[in-house]
Tab-separated table of C-alpha atoms in Angstrom:
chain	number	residue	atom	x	y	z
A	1	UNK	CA	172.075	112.114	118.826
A	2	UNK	CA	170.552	114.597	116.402
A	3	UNK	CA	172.041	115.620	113.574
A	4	UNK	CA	172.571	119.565	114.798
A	5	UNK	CA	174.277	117.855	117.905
A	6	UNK	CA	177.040	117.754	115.994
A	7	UNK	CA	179.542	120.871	116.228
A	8	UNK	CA	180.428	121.408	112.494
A	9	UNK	CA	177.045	120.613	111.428
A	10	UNK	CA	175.831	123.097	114.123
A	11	UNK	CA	178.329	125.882	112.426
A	12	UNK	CA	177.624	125.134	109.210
A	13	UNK	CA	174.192	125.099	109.824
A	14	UNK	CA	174.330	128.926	111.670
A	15	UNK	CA	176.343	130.121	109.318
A	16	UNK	CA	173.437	130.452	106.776
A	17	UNK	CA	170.556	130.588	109.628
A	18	UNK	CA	171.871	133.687	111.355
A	19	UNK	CA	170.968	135.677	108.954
A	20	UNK	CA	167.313	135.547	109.109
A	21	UNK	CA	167.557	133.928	112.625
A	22	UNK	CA	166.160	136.792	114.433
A	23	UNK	CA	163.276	137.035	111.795
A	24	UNK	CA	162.021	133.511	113.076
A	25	UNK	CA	162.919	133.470	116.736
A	26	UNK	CA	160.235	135.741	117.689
A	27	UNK	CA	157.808	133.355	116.644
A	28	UNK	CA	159.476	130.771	119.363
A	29	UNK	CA	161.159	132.892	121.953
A	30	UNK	CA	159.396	136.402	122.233
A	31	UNK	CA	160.137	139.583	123.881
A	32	UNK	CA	157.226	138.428	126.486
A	33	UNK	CA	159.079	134.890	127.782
A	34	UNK	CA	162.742	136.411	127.914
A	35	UNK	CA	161.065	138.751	130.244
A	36	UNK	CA	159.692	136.451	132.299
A	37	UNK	CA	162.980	134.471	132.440
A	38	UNK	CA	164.919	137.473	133.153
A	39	UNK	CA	162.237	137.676	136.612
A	40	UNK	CA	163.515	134.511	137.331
A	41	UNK	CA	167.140	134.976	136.713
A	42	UNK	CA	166.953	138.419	139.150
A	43	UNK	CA	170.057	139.775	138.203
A	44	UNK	CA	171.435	142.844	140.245
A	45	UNK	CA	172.831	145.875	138.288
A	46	UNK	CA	176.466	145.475	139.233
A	47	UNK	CA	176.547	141.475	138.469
A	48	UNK	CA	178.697	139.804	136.337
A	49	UNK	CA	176.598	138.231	133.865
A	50	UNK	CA	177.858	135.271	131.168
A	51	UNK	CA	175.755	134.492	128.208
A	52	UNK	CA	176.467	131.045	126.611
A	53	UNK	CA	174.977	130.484	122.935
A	54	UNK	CA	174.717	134.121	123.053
A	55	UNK	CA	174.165	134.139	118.948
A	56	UNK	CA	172.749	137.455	117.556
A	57	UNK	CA	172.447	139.205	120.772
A	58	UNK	CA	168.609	138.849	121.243
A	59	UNK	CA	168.783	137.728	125.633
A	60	UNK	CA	172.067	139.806	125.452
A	61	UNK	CA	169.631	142.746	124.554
A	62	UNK	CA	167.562	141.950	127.588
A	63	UNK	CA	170.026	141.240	129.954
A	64	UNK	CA	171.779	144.584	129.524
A	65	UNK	CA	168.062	146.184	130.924
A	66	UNK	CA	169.315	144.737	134.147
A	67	UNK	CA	173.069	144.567	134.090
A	68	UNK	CA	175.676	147.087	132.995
A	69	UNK	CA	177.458	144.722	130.646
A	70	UNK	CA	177.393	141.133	129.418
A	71	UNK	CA	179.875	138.372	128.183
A	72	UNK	CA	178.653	136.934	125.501
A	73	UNK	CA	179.533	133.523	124.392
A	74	UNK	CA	179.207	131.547	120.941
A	75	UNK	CA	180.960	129.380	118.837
A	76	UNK	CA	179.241	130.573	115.481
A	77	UNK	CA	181.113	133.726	113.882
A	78	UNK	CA	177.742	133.413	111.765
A	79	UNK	CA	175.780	134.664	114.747
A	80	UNK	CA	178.359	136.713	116.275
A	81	UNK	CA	178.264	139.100	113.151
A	82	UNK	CA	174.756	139.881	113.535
A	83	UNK	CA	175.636	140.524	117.376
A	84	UNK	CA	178.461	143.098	115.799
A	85	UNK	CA	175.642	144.809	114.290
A	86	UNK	CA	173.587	145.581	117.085
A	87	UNK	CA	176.324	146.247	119.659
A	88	UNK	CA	179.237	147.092	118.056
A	89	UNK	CA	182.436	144.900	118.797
A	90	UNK	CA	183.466	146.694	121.746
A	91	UNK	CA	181.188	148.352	124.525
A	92	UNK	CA	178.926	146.876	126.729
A	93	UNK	CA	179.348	143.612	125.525
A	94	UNK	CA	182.554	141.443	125.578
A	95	UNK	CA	182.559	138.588	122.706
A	96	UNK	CA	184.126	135.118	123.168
A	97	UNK	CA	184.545	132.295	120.677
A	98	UNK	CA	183.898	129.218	122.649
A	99	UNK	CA	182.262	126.034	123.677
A	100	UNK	CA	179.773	125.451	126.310
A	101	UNK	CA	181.531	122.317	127.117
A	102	UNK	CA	185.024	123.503	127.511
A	103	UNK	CA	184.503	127.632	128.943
A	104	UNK	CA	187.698	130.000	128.433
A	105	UNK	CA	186.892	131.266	131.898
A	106	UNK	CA	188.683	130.624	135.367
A	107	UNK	CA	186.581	129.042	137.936
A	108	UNK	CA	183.929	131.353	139.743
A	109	UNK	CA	184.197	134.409	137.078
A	110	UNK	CA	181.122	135.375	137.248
A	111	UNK	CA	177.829	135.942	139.172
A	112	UNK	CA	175.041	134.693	137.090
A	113	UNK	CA	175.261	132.923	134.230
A	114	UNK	CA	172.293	132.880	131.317
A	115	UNK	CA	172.101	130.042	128.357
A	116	UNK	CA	169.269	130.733	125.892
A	117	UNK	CA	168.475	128.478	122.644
A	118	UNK	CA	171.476	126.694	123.433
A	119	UNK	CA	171.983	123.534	125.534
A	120	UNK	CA	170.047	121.775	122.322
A	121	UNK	CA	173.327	121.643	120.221
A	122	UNK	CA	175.646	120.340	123.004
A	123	UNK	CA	176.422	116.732	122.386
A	124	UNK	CA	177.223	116.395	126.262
A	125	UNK	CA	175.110	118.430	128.490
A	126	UNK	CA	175.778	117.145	131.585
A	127	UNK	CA	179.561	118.278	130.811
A	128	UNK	CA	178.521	121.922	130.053
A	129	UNK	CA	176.309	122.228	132.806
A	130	UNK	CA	179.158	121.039	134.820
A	131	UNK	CA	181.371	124.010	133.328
A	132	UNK	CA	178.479	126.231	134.624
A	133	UNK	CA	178.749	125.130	137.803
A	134	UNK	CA	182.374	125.424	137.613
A	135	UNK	CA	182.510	129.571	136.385
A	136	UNK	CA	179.743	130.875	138.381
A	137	UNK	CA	180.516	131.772	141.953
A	138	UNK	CA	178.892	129.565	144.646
A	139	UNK	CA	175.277	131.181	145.547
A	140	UNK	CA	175.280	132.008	141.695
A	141	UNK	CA	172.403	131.612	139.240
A	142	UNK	CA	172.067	129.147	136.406
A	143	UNK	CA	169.532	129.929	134.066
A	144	UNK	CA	169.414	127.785	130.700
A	145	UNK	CA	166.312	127.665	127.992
A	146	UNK	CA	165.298	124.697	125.917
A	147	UNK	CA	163.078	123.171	124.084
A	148	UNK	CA	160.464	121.235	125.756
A	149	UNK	CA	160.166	117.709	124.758
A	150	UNK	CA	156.982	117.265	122.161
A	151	UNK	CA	153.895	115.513	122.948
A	152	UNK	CA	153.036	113.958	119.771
A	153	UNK	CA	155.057	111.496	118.786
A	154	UNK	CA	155.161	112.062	114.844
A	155	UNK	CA	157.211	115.230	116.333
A	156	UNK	CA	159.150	113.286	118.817
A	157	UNK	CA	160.615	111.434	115.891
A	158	UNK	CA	161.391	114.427	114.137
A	159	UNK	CA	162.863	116.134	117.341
A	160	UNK	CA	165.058	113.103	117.792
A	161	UNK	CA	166.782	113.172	114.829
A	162	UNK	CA	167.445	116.799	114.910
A	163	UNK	CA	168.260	118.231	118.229
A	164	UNK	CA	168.201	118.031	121.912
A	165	UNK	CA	164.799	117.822	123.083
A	166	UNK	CA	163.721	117.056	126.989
A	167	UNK	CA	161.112	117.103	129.426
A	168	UNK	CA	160.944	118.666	132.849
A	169	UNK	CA	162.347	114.862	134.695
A	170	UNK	CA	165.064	114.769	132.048
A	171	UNK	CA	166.184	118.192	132.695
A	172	UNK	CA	166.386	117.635	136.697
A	173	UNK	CA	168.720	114.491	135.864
A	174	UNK	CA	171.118	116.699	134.280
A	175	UNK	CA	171.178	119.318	136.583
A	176	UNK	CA	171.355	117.337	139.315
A	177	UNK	CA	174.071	114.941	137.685
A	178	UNK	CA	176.043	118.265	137.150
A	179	UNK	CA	175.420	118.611	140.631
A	180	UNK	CA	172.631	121.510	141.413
A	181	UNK	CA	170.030	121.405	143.695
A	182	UNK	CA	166.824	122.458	144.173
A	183	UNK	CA	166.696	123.411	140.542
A	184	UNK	CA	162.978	125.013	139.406
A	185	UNK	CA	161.438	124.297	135.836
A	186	UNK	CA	158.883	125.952	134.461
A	187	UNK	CA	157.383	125.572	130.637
A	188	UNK	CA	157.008	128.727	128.739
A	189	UNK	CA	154.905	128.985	125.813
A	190	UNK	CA	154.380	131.958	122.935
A	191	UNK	CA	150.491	130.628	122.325
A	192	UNK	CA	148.477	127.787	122.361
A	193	UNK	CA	150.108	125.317	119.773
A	194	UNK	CA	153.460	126.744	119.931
A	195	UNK	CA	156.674	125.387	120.516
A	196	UNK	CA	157.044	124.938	124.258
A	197	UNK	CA	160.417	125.543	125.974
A	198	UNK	CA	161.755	124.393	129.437
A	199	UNK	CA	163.522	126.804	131.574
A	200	UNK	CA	165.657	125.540	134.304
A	201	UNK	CA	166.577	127.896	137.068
A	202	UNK	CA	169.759	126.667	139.445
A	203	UNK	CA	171.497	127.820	142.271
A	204	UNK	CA	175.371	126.826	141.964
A	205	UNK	CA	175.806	125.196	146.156
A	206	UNK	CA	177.224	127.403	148.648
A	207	UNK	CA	179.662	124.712	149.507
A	208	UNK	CA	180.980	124.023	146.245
A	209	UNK	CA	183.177	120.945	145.326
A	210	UNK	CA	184.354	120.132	141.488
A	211	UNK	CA	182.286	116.788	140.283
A	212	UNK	CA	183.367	115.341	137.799
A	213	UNK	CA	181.454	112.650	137.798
């Protein structure tokens, strides 16, 4: 497990970070690949939308091109304050402390959910993505970002010892262990030689039952 798989390490560590995070994020996650995620999430106007490791608000921003409003979702007040700033704290977006693993939401709450720069920090994946499954209405959309699992392995090394990192097989594993089908992945990529994230997009089953595994 990486070191930032660690809650409090993953607070403390965003509690410094968020204020230049959306300063570096563009050069990893750009206006260009949100957009092409938010094509494959197809959200409808009138859906309601959940955004887990919502942090300063930067999918929240694209999401609300599509939807009228957006729960947003984050365990770092760090991140959330930066949010404040661009949204206000009450409007079109609704702010929840929480954990992906353990969601304050009753089962099938919403229509789509979106995960961004996220599933990374989660010590238990599987668990969250299970919680997913669990708020979003059968027929729902799953969509949850990355980061792609490096090639070289002088940066595997690194990776490991600092985060969640996973390739397209790894990511079907969980999704299907969380119990989704026919989950899509595609890589995304800002240029040649830049980070490359996964995106995994999953359709909760129409005939739903809780596994638990």
């Amino acid at each position: 497990m990486g070191i930032l798989e660690d809650k409090d390490n993953a607070r403390l560590f965003y509690r410094y970070f968020s204020r230049v995070y959306d300063t570096i994020n563009p050069y990893i996650w750009d206006d260009r690949m949100r957009n092409q995620a938010l094509e494959w999430f197809d959200a409808d106007r009138d859906d309601r939308v959940l955004d887990v490791g919502a942090g300063t608000g930067f999918a929240t921003e694209g999401l609300l091109n599509h939807v009228d409003e957006v729960y947003a979702l984050d365990q770092s007040r760090g991140q959330f304050e930066q949010a404040f700033r661009k949204f206000g704290k009450h409007g079109k977006v609704h702010f929840h402390m929480g954990d992906a693993e353990r969601l304050p939401f009753t089962d099938d709450s919403f229509d789509k959910l979106w995960s961004s720069g996220s599933i990374e920090y989660w010590p238990d994946p599987v668990a969250a993505l299970r919680e997913f499954r669990r708020v979003v209405k059968p027929g729902g959309t799953v969509l949850v970002v990355g980061p792609d699992y490096p090639k070289l392995r002088v940066f595997q090394k690194l990776a490991d010892a600092i985060m969640l990192f996973y390739d397209a097989e790894e990511a079907e594993e969980m999704f299907s262990e969380a119990g989704f089908e026919g989950t899509r992945h595609f890589i995304q990529q800002r240029h040649r030689g830049a980070p490359r994230a996964i995106t995994s997009v999953a359709t909760v089953p129409e005939s739903d039952e809780p596994n638990d595994g």
